[in-house]
Amino acid sequence: MLRPPRRLLRPPRRAAAASTAAATGPGRRLLLSTPIFYANGPPHIGHLYSALLADALHRHRGLRGAGPGRLSTGTDEHGLKIQQAAAAAGMSPPELCQRVSGLFRQALTQAAISFTDFTRTSEPRHQRAVVHFWGALRDGGSLYKGSYEGWYCTPEECFLPESQLAEHRDAQGRPCKVSLESGHQVHWTKEENYMFRLSAFRDPLQKWLRDNPRAISPDPFYHCVLRWLEEDLPDLSVSRERSRLPWGIPVPCDSTQTIYVWVDALVNYLSVVGYPETHGEWWPAAHHVVGKDILKFHAVYWPALLMAAGLAPPERIFVHSHWTVHGQKMSKSLGNVIDPFTCIGQYTLDGFRYFLLRQGVPERDCDYYDEKVVKLVNSELADALGGLLNRSTALSINPSNTYPCFSESCFPKALDYRGTKGMGRASAEDYEFVASVASLPLQVASYFEGFQIYKALECIALCVRQTNGFFQRHRPWKLDRKDPAEQLWLDTIIHITLECLRVYGTLLQPVIPHTADKLLSRLAVEPEERGLSSLTFLPRYHGKPCPFEGRQLGPDTGILFHRLEKSRQHQIETKKL
């Protein structure tokens, strides 16, 4: 690649100052985003997982009353892959994008993703933002025209260095080179393009990450990006010859070039908040949820491009790993791509949401198979949570169908539950259990903040098991209601159990919204009583009034969550694309 002599770049304008007001202070605004999904094929569970993570964070923040929030998603509709996929399907690129974008919108809606904005990069408002952003890069001296040659991977839409390639053989047995990351074949390409002076941003990027150690989570990915910045950081080709790629946004004032699809796509995070006019109300208070395969684009290229355009990098980038199927990477050639519509139909919406968020660990790839989904969902939603609600609200146990009273004499307050041998009718184990549930909301909030939703759900599941143990230990169905003392203890057991269920239902709203709503409605918890900022547990234990005590329970809507059946083949139906 030919490079011109270096010249001093103008320092990034307003890179961290002018719009910082949007990112701080109480009641601040926040943009949460999924990647915009490439419109060359229908959605699979990898797309859904990204969206579910962002949706859970967005819902949790809304329940906390943390301030105005938006959740953006959409489709990336330009580039060579779209052009080729459309030709293969006998369609024009706009026709293909219209169809596939509709499939993504349908899938996200069916999965109860609470998005507020759906961006299509073929929209005029987005294209206007991209053209303005290009102008900011040009005016800042960050672009130059040069001849570029190298190994180009069409599916990944990028040039790859030799260090990221491997020797392979194609379908005809001929030697070829492939991407180490994806396995896709690469081709030697030479053309004249506009180049972005990425190499000039190594120091600013390193300083940004050193000053903001929480900018990229989880921690292994943060250190991965730091390692990348210690390696060679060549300038980035940011346009393609229009004769080869007509499907894209033309470079302003140069009709021979098309803007690189990744520059086009990344600007969606700005166009959605009104760039270039009103973005300052939101930017840089943005949290991106991305897969590890596009980490470099979001954690190296995007912050550098923003700095060059005089804008601050996004506040945080949350990174997750991939889903495999029976230990194999999902691929069209293997025919094991998991169709989210099929999964939702088989496991229910909340069942599948719960499985992905409970089992998905951002730091490592997670394996998917039918038996695992059925076992987890049946155990934790149908049996543990649903069974607990059914047992504690059954007319044989609670014939008045009310939220019964708590008795301080049966369960006296302990100054320190540790070492307590038990008081009243409560055992030492009961005090430990109550303390665990009392600490749960803060634990869950901390895990959501740290992008460890699976750990939050693990803690909730543990407390649900403890509550079942508490209920089973005291066997309320054996107590004699005719004995006033026994009735007090029976009411206290049920009161504590319903209080636990209320906490679990409230905390599970971001993950299984429909099931949580059903549970809270059964407990007669009104919509305005379901927020996280005012969530309390067992106020009567602390000598404070409980607004639910004596309240009539809501209508019995039957089983909270029906048990799932294993598929006959013991594996989910796959959809060959």
XYZ file of C-alpha atoms in Angstrom:
577
model
C 0.000 0.000 0.000
C 1.319 3.458 -0.884
C 1.253 6.033 1.894
C 1.744 9.791 1.522
C 4.164 11.685 3.747
C 2.798 12.136 7.242
C 1.378 15.476 8.221
C 0.140 16.611 11.584
C -3.551 15.953 12.077
C -5.745 18.561 13.632
C -6.478 17.345 17.197
C -9.960 15.873 17.702
C -12.468 18.671 18.200
C -14.655 18.496 21.319
C -13.614 14.838 21.605
C -14.617 14.477 25.216
C -15.962 17.760 26.412
C -18.882 19.372 24.648
C -21.238 16.419 24.696
C -20.144 14.940 28.024
C -23.105 16.613 29.722
C -25.331 13.988 28.123
C -23.386 11.236 29.852
C -23.424 12.408 33.428
C -25.792 13.538 36.116
C -29.018 12.203 37.559
C -31.820 11.261 35.188
C -29.381 11.264 32.312
C -30.250 10.005 28.866
C -28.802 6.737 27.593
C -28.783 5.057 24.193
C -28.504 1.263 24.272
C -27.894 -0.377 20.923
C -27.655 -3.737 19.259
C -25.505 -4.052 16.139
C -27.495 -3.374 13.021
C -27.873 -6.800 11.443
C -26.620 -7.576 7.957
C -29.553 -8.004 5.589
C -28.141 -10.790 3.406
C -30.126 -13.531 5.171
C -32.813 -14.147 7.808
C -32.188 -13.860 11.564
C -30.745 -16.643 13.725
C -30.300 -17.022 17.494
C -26.961 -15.204 17.436
C -28.790 -12.071 16.313
C -31.517 -12.699 18.875
C -28.969 -13.108 21.678
C -27.419 -9.682 20.965
C -30.880 -8.143 20.955
C -31.978 -9.915 24.166
C -28.918 -8.712 26.080
C -29.568 -5.127 25.028
C -33.299 -5.485 25.714
C -32.736 -6.823 29.243
C -30.356 -3.938 30.018
C -32.856 -1.445 28.604
C -35.802 -2.885 30.548
C -33.774 -3.073 33.777
C -32.736 0.559 33.430
C -36.340 1.598 32.798
C -37.527 -0.236 35.919
C -34.859 1.605 37.929
C -36.259 4.941 36.725
C -32.744 5.948 35.691
C -33.795 8.544 33.125
C -34.786 8.731 29.442
C -33.555 5.752 27.464
C -33.615 4.461 23.906
C -32.923 1.030 22.457
C -31.846 1.075 18.843
C -31.507 -1.773 16.377
C -31.948 -2.201 12.652
C -30.464 -3.581 9.448
C -27.221 -2.913 7.599
C -28.244 -2.875 3.945
C -25.240 -1.890 1.834
C -22.113 -3.687 0.655
C -20.845 -6.389 -1.633
C -22.488 -9.248 0.282
C -25.931 -7.684 -0.210
C -25.193 -7.095 -3.869
C -24.146 -10.732 -4.358
C -26.997 -12.195 -2.266
C -29.557 -10.171 -4.230
C -28.120 -11.353 -7.549
C -28.191 -14.966 -6.354
C -31.848 -14.569 -5.312
C -32.822 -12.946 -8.622
C -33.747 -9.711 -6.850
C -32.550 -6.147 -6.785
C -30.659 -5.111 -3.624
C -33.536 -2.858 -2.450
C -36.026 -5.717 -2.858
C -33.834 -8.126 -0.890
C -33.257 -5.570 1.873
C -36.950 -4.787 2.144
C -37.761 -8.477 2.606
C -34.940 -9.349 5.024
C -35.324 -6.168 7.061
C -38.974 -7.086 7.514
C -37.941 -10.532 8.797
C -35.648 -8.952 11.384
C -38.302 -6.503 12.536
C -40.780 -9.373 12.822
C -38.332 -11.574 14.771
C -37.384 -8.803 17.196
C -41.019 -7.882 17.760
C -41.990 -11.526 18.310
C -39.126 -11.865 20.814
C -40.519 -8.872 22.772
C -37.441 -6.724 22.116
C -38.497 -3.300 23.398
C -36.677 -1.311 20.707
C -37.550 2.353 20.331
C -35.721 2.869 17.027
C -35.214 0.656 13.979
C -32.642 2.018 11.550
C -32.242 0.936 7.952
C -29.028 2.185 6.359
C -30.876 2.645 3.068
C -33.001 5.395 4.663
C -32.387 9.001 3.547
C -31.933 10.270 7.145
C -29.102 7.789 7.683
C -27.436 8.464 4.345
C -27.463 12.210 5.059
C -25.711 11.539 8.388
C -23.064 9.363 6.689
C -22.320 12.036 4.087
C -21.931 14.669 6.832
C -19.686 12.344 8.877
C -17.487 11.749 5.826
C -17.190 15.507 5.421
C -16.075 15.839 9.051
C -13.358 13.219 8.474
C -12.221 14.950 5.287
C -12.225 18.423 6.814
C -10.214 17.173 9.783
C -7.438 15.905 7.514
C -8.025 12.246 8.323
C -8.596 11.025 4.755
C -6.282 10.690 1.772
C -6.454 8.836 -1.528
C -4.029 5.991 -2.082
C -3.526 2.720 -3.878
C -4.335 -0.264 -1.691
C -3.826 -3.965 -2.242
C -4.300 -6.931 0.028
C -6.380 -10.007 0.894
C -10.068 -9.069 0.901
C -12.773 -11.128 2.630
C -16.165 -10.391 1.105
C -18.307 -11.984 3.891
C -16.426 -9.947 6.527
C -16.284 -6.849 4.259
C -12.655 -6.082 5.127
C -9.001 -6.527 4.163
C -7.097 -8.988 6.342
C -3.358 -9.095 7.124
C -1.329 -12.276 6.550
C -1.327 -12.900 10.323
C -5.115 -13.432 10.217
C -5.041 -15.913 7.315
C -4.559 -19.663 6.993
C -3.776 -21.971 4.079
C -6.700 -24.104 2.909
C -8.100 -25.889 -0.140
C -11.265 -24.855 -1.947
C -14.101 -27.140 -3.118
C -12.056 -28.118 -6.203
C -9.015 -28.996 -4.082
C -7.013 -25.966 -5.148
C -4.885 -24.162 -2.525
C -6.375 -20.922 -1.229
C -6.235 -18.589 1.756
C -9.033 -18.243 4.309
C -9.792 -16.015 7.304
C -8.637 -17.543 10.590
C -11.670 -16.036 12.381
C -14.465 -17.084 10.027
C -12.969 -19.650 7.647
C -14.187 -17.639 4.646
C -12.015 -17.516 1.542
C -10.127 -14.296 0.754
C -9.063 -12.881 -2.628
C -6.154 -10.628 -3.545
C -7.569 -7.221 -4.408
C -5.876 -4.067 -5.651
C -7.626 -0.755 -6.124
C -7.434 2.969 -5.485
C -9.373 3.947 -2.381
C -9.718 6.654 0.210
C -7.677 5.804 3.288
C -8.341 6.757 6.914
C -5.264 7.652 8.995
C -5.995 5.028 11.625
C -2.284 4.750 12.470
C -2.387 8.305 13.876
C -4.892 7.264 16.556
C -2.948 4.589 18.405
C -1.977 6.916 21.276
C -5.436 8.552 21.622
C -7.077 5.116 21.636
C -4.675 3.773 24.249
C -5.233 6.849 26.425
C -9.009 6.501 26.076
C -8.883 2.908 27.294
C -6.401 3.603 30.106
C -8.588 6.460 31.329
C -11.772 4.378 30.999
C -11.104 0.798 32.163
C -14.849 0.042 32.074
C -15.183 1.193 28.470
C -15.121 -2.420 27.230
C -16.701 -5.281 29.190
C -16.139 -8.083 30.079
C -12.531 -7.540 31.089
C -10.908 -10.146 28.762
C -12.136 -8.194 25.742
C -10.779 -4.932 27.184
C -7.321 -6.487 27.404
C -7.725 -7.989 23.933
C -8.216 -4.503 22.455
C -5.208 -3.164 24.375
C -3.117 -5.956 22.824
C -4.349 -5.044 19.352
C -3.224 -1.470 19.949
C 0.290 -2.687 20.752
C 0.505 -4.263 17.270
C 0.847 -2.566 13.898
C -2.183 -0.344 13.241
C -2.218 0.267 9.480
C -4.345 2.917 7.870
C -7.835 1.755 6.939
C -9.314 1.612 3.455
C -12.669 3.415 3.780
C -14.018 3.342 0.230
C -14.414 0.884 -2.640
C -14.400 1.400 -6.398
C -17.966 2.158 -7.449
C -17.579 0.130 -10.635
C -17.207 -2.947 -8.370
C -19.624 -1.859 -5.639
C -22.473 0.364 -6.851
C -24.773 -0.680 -3.953
C -23.779 1.795 -1.271
C -23.485 5.481 -0.450
C -21.325 7.400 -2.972
C -18.317 9.314 -1.657
C -19.242 13.017 -1.704
C -17.652 14.793 -4.686
C -16.187 11.542 -6.093
C -18.636 9.441 -8.082
C -15.985 6.751 -8.691
C -15.998 5.612 -5.043
C -18.484 4.065 -2.605
C -18.178 4.619 1.165
C -16.934 1.490 2.977
C -19.906 -0.424 4.375
C -18.509 -0.459 7.936
C -18.127 3.328 8.055
C -21.677 3.560 6.726
C -22.991 1.038 9.271
C -21.243 2.442 12.349
C -22.697 5.898 11.768
C -26.143 4.408 12.533
C -25.350 4.989 16.231
C -25.221 8.716 15.444
C -27.970 8.969 12.834
C -30.462 7.382 15.248
C -29.958 10.277 17.705
C -30.258 13.000 15.098
C -26.702 13.548 13.834
C -25.577 16.070 12.770
C -28.113 18.401 14.383
C -29.453 17.033 17.690
C -27.085 14.165 18.576
C -25.549 16.195 21.427
C -28.640 15.508 23.526
C -27.634 11.840 23.638
C -24.064 11.320 22.485
C -21.685 10.012 23.907
C -24.035 8.425 26.492
C -24.211 5.255 24.411
C -23.755 1.602 25.351
C -23.174 -0.742 22.396
C -23.901 -4.482 22.688
C -21.820 -6.353 20.089
C -20.571 -9.841 19.284
C -16.864 -10.578 19.666
C -16.496 -11.056 15.901
C -17.110 -7.323 15.342
C -15.154 -6.085 18.363
C -12.320 -4.516 16.352
C -14.768 -2.501 14.263
C -16.458 -1.151 17.400
C -13.519 -0.804 19.802
C -10.747 0.341 17.433
C -12.124 1.692 14.143
C -15.284 3.342 15.515
C -13.666 5.281 18.402
C -10.866 6.418 16.074
C -13.364 7.583 13.445
C -15.334 9.445 16.110
C -12.217 11.165 17.441
C -11.280 12.166 13.910
C -14.749 13.655 13.420
C -14.463 15.626 16.678
C -16.706 13.378 18.763
C -16.105 11.345 21.929
C -16.122 7.524 21.815
C -19.166 5.684 23.154
C -19.356 5.382 26.926
C -19.317 1.574 27.027
C -19.041 -1.413 24.700
C -20.514 -4.696 25.972
C -19.122 -7.737 24.169
C -20.541 -11.252 24.027
C -19.345 -14.532 22.577
C -21.092 -16.928 20.206
C -23.537 -19.813 20.368
C -22.514 -23.198 19.021
C -24.863 -26.109 18.264
C -23.787 -29.462 19.707
C -20.253 -28.076 19.848
C -20.203 -26.888 16.224
C -20.229 -23.338 14.926
C -23.520 -22.396 13.284
C -23.198 -22.235 9.510
C -25.422 -22.460 6.462
C -23.186 -25.149 4.955
C -23.675 -27.414 7.989
C -27.421 -26.744 7.973
C -27.437 -26.136 11.732
C -28.514 -22.488 11.828
C -31.102 -22.144 14.583
C -34.304 -20.380 13.585
C -35.600 -18.131 16.405
C -39.215 -18.413 15.233
C -39.056 -22.209 15.641
C -37.468 -21.882 19.090
C -40.075 -19.443 20.361
C -42.817 -21.733 19.090
C -41.296 -24.773 20.789
C -40.078 -23.302 24.088
C -42.423 -20.289 24.424
C -41.185 -16.729 24.230
C -40.219 -16.390 27.888
C -38.764 -19.892 28.030
C -36.368 -19.171 25.194
C -35.509 -15.685 26.458
C -34.735 -17.165 29.872
C -32.549 -19.927 28.453
C -30.387 -17.626 26.314
C -29.888 -15.049 29.066
C -29.416 -17.641 31.823
C -26.973 -19.845 29.919
C -25.216 -17.248 27.798
C -21.830 -16.287 29.300
C -20.368 -13.254 27.474
C -16.746 -14.298 28.066
C -16.986 -17.664 26.292
C -18.897 -19.485 23.579
C -21.973 -21.361 24.794
C -23.420 -24.574 23.416
C -27.054 -25.026 22.467
C -29.047 -28.232 22.310
C -32.656 -29.148 22.925
C -32.216 -31.219 26.084
C -30.386 -28.368 27.800
C -33.199 -25.879 27.087
C -35.935 -28.242 28.261
C -34.104 -29.266 31.430
C -33.234 -25.721 32.511
C -36.600 -24.127 31.759
C -38.587 -26.949 33.356
C -36.396 -26.983 36.445
C -36.208 -23.256 37.139
C -39.372 -21.746 35.663
C -41.996 -24.509 35.638
C -41.020 -26.438 38.778
C -39.144 -24.096 41.118
C -40.807 -20.735 40.434
C -44.192 -21.910 39.146
C -44.458 -24.653 41.750
C -43.698 -22.215 44.560
C -46.430 -19.827 43.433
C -48.918 -22.651 43.062
C -48.172 -24.122 46.501
C -48.278 -20.810 48.374
C -51.521 -19.582 46.779
C -53.442 -22.878 46.780
C -56.818 -22.626 48.483
C -55.924 -25.568 50.703
C -53.075 -23.479 52.173
C -54.485 -19.971 51.741
C -58.314 -20.337 51.726
C -58.876 -16.587 52.149
C -56.877 -15.915 48.934
C -55.149 -12.964 50.589
C -51.655 -11.679 51.325
C -51.696 -12.775 54.998
C -50.212 -10.979 57.998
C -46.653 -11.278 59.281
C -46.113 -12.035 62.978
C -43.081 -10.462 64.706
C -43.446 -12.920 67.562
C -43.098 -15.873 65.201
C -40.171 -14.334 63.303
C -38.488 -11.755 65.605
C -35.933 -9.370 64.157
C -32.308 -10.434 64.751
C -29.569 -7.821 65.091
C -27.219 -10.134 63.237
C -28.517 -13.235 61.493
C -25.007 -14.744 61.507
C -24.716 -16.945 64.552
C -28.422 -16.626 65.341
C -29.641 -19.968 66.631
C -33.212 -19.176 65.825
C -35.905 -17.189 67.611
C -39.651 -17.524 67.838
C -40.610 -20.172 65.302
C -37.768 -19.256 62.899
C -34.588 -21.301 62.592
C -31.028 -20.091 61.987
C -31.392 -21.286 58.397
C -34.487 -19.109 58.015
C -32.561 -15.994 59.042
C -29.808 -16.743 56.533
C -32.387 -17.308 53.806
C -34.206 -14.016 54.539
C -30.876 -12.159 54.492
C -30.063 -13.691 51.071
C -33.334 -12.479 49.566
C -32.945 -9.038 51.171
C -29.546 -8.589 49.456
C -30.775 -9.904 46.103
C -31.941 -6.626 44.453
C -28.550 -4.961 44.941
C -26.754 -8.092 43.743
C -28.890 -8.241 40.615
C -28.360 -4.524 39.921
C -24.603 -4.969 40.256
C -24.560 -7.887 37.838
C -26.662 -6.036 35.272
C -24.306 -3.065 35.546
C -21.351 -5.396 34.946
C -22.984 -7.097 31.930
C -23.293 -10.384 33.809
C -27.001 -11.010 33.431
C -26.454 -14.764 33.666
C -25.030 -14.295 37.173
C -28.041 -12.195 38.192
C -30.331 -15.026 37.074
C -28.160 -17.575 38.858
C -28.608 -15.641 42.122
C -32.370 -15.411 41.621
C -32.602 -19.141 40.884
C -30.630 -19.907 44.052
C -32.987 -17.784 46.166
C -36.015 -19.459 44.565
C -34.577 -22.832 45.621
C -33.991 -21.496 49.141
C -37.587 -20.290 49.324
C -38.855 -23.704 48.282
C -36.638 -25.163 50.990
C -38.096 -22.743 53.567
C -41.650 -23.656 52.558
C -40.913 -27.380 52.569
C -39.010 -27.203 55.871
C -41.972 -25.766 57.789
C -44.689 -27.834 56.065
C -47.504 -25.281 56.430
C -50.065 -27.820 55.239
C -49.463 -29.713 58.496
C -50.270 -26.742 60.747
C -53.590 -26.638 62.635
C -55.543 -23.494 61.701
C -57.802 -23.940 64.720
C -54.848 -23.174 66.981
C -54.334 -19.359 67.015
C -50.565 -19.727 67.486
C -50.337 -22.152 64.591
C -52.449 -19.833 62.413
C -50.054 -16.936 63.124
C -47.088 -19.064 62.056
C -48.929 -20.354 58.977
C -49.740 -16.776 57.915
C -46.130 -15.736 58.497
C -44.778 -18.584 56.338
C -47.114 -17.636 53.496
C -46.403 -13.911 53.928
C -42.639 -14.487 53.649
C -43.082 -16.786 50.656
C -45.285 -14.273 48.803
C -42.831 -11.482 49.615
C -40.063 -13.581 48.059
C -42.167 -14.259 44.982
C -42.923 -10.536 44.658
C -39.200 -9.771 44.681
C -38.447 -12.493 42.125
C -41.268 -11.382 39.845
C -40.064 -7.789 39.993
C -36.437 -8.694 39.290
C -37.326 -11.073 36.440
C -39.316 -8.488 34.466
C -36.405 -7.570 32.145
C -35.850 -11.227 31.241
C -39.275 -12.947 31.165
C -41.706 -10.013 30.955
C -44.893 -12.009 30.306
C -44.316 -14.610 33.021
C -43.256 -11.921 35.509
C -46.410 -9.953 34.729
C -48.536 -13.056 35.292
C -46.813 -13.739 38.624
C -47.103 -10.140 39.883
C -50.735 -9.909 38.785
C -51.510 -13.077 40.755
C -49.969 -11.370 43.805
C -52.086 -8.251 43.133
C -49.004 -6.069 42.618
C -50.182 -3.020 40.693
C -48.206 -1.715 37.667
C -46.990 1.319 39.623
C -45.670 -1.022 42.360
C -43.341 -2.953 40.064
C -40.382 -0.583 39.857
C -36.914 -1.446 41.110
C -36.099 1.897 42.710
C -38.751 1.414 45.394
C -38.442 -2.373 45.781
C -38.439 -3.434 49.424
C -38.512 -6.886 50.950
C -40.328 -7.944 54.121
C -40.851 -4.469 55.637
C -42.829 -5.977 58.525
C -39.671 -7.769 59.668
C -38.163 -4.295 60.143
C -41.222 -2.971 61.941
C -42.547 -1.033 58.938
C -45.978 -1.361 57.315
C -46.407 -3.678 54.325
C -48.800 -2.258 51.698
C -49.683 -5.767 50.507
C -50.637 -7.224 53.879
C -54.314 -8.174 53.934
C -54.707 -7.435 50.222
C -56.866 -9.800 48.170
C -54.752 -11.756 45.701
C -55.314 -11.396 41.970
C -57.272 -13.871 39.827
C -55.921 -17.386 39.580
C -54.715 -17.689 35.992
C -53.646 -21.300 36.327
C -50.165 -22.747 35.922
C -47.516 -20.023 35.814
C -45.304 -21.817 33.299
C -46.189 -25.115 31.610
C -43.506 -27.782 31.478
C -41.836 -28.260 28.113
C -41.687 -31.565 26.292
C -38.519 -32.876 24.663
C -38.632 -32.983 20.886
C -38.796 -36.481 19.426
C -35.390 -36.150 17.772
C -33.913 -34.669 20.975
C -32.729 -31.685 19.007
C -34.263 -28.475 17.783
C -35.454 -28.279 14.225
C -32.874 -26.393 12.176
C -33.726 -24.188 9.295
C -31.568 -24.571 6.223
C -31.139 -21.213 4.624
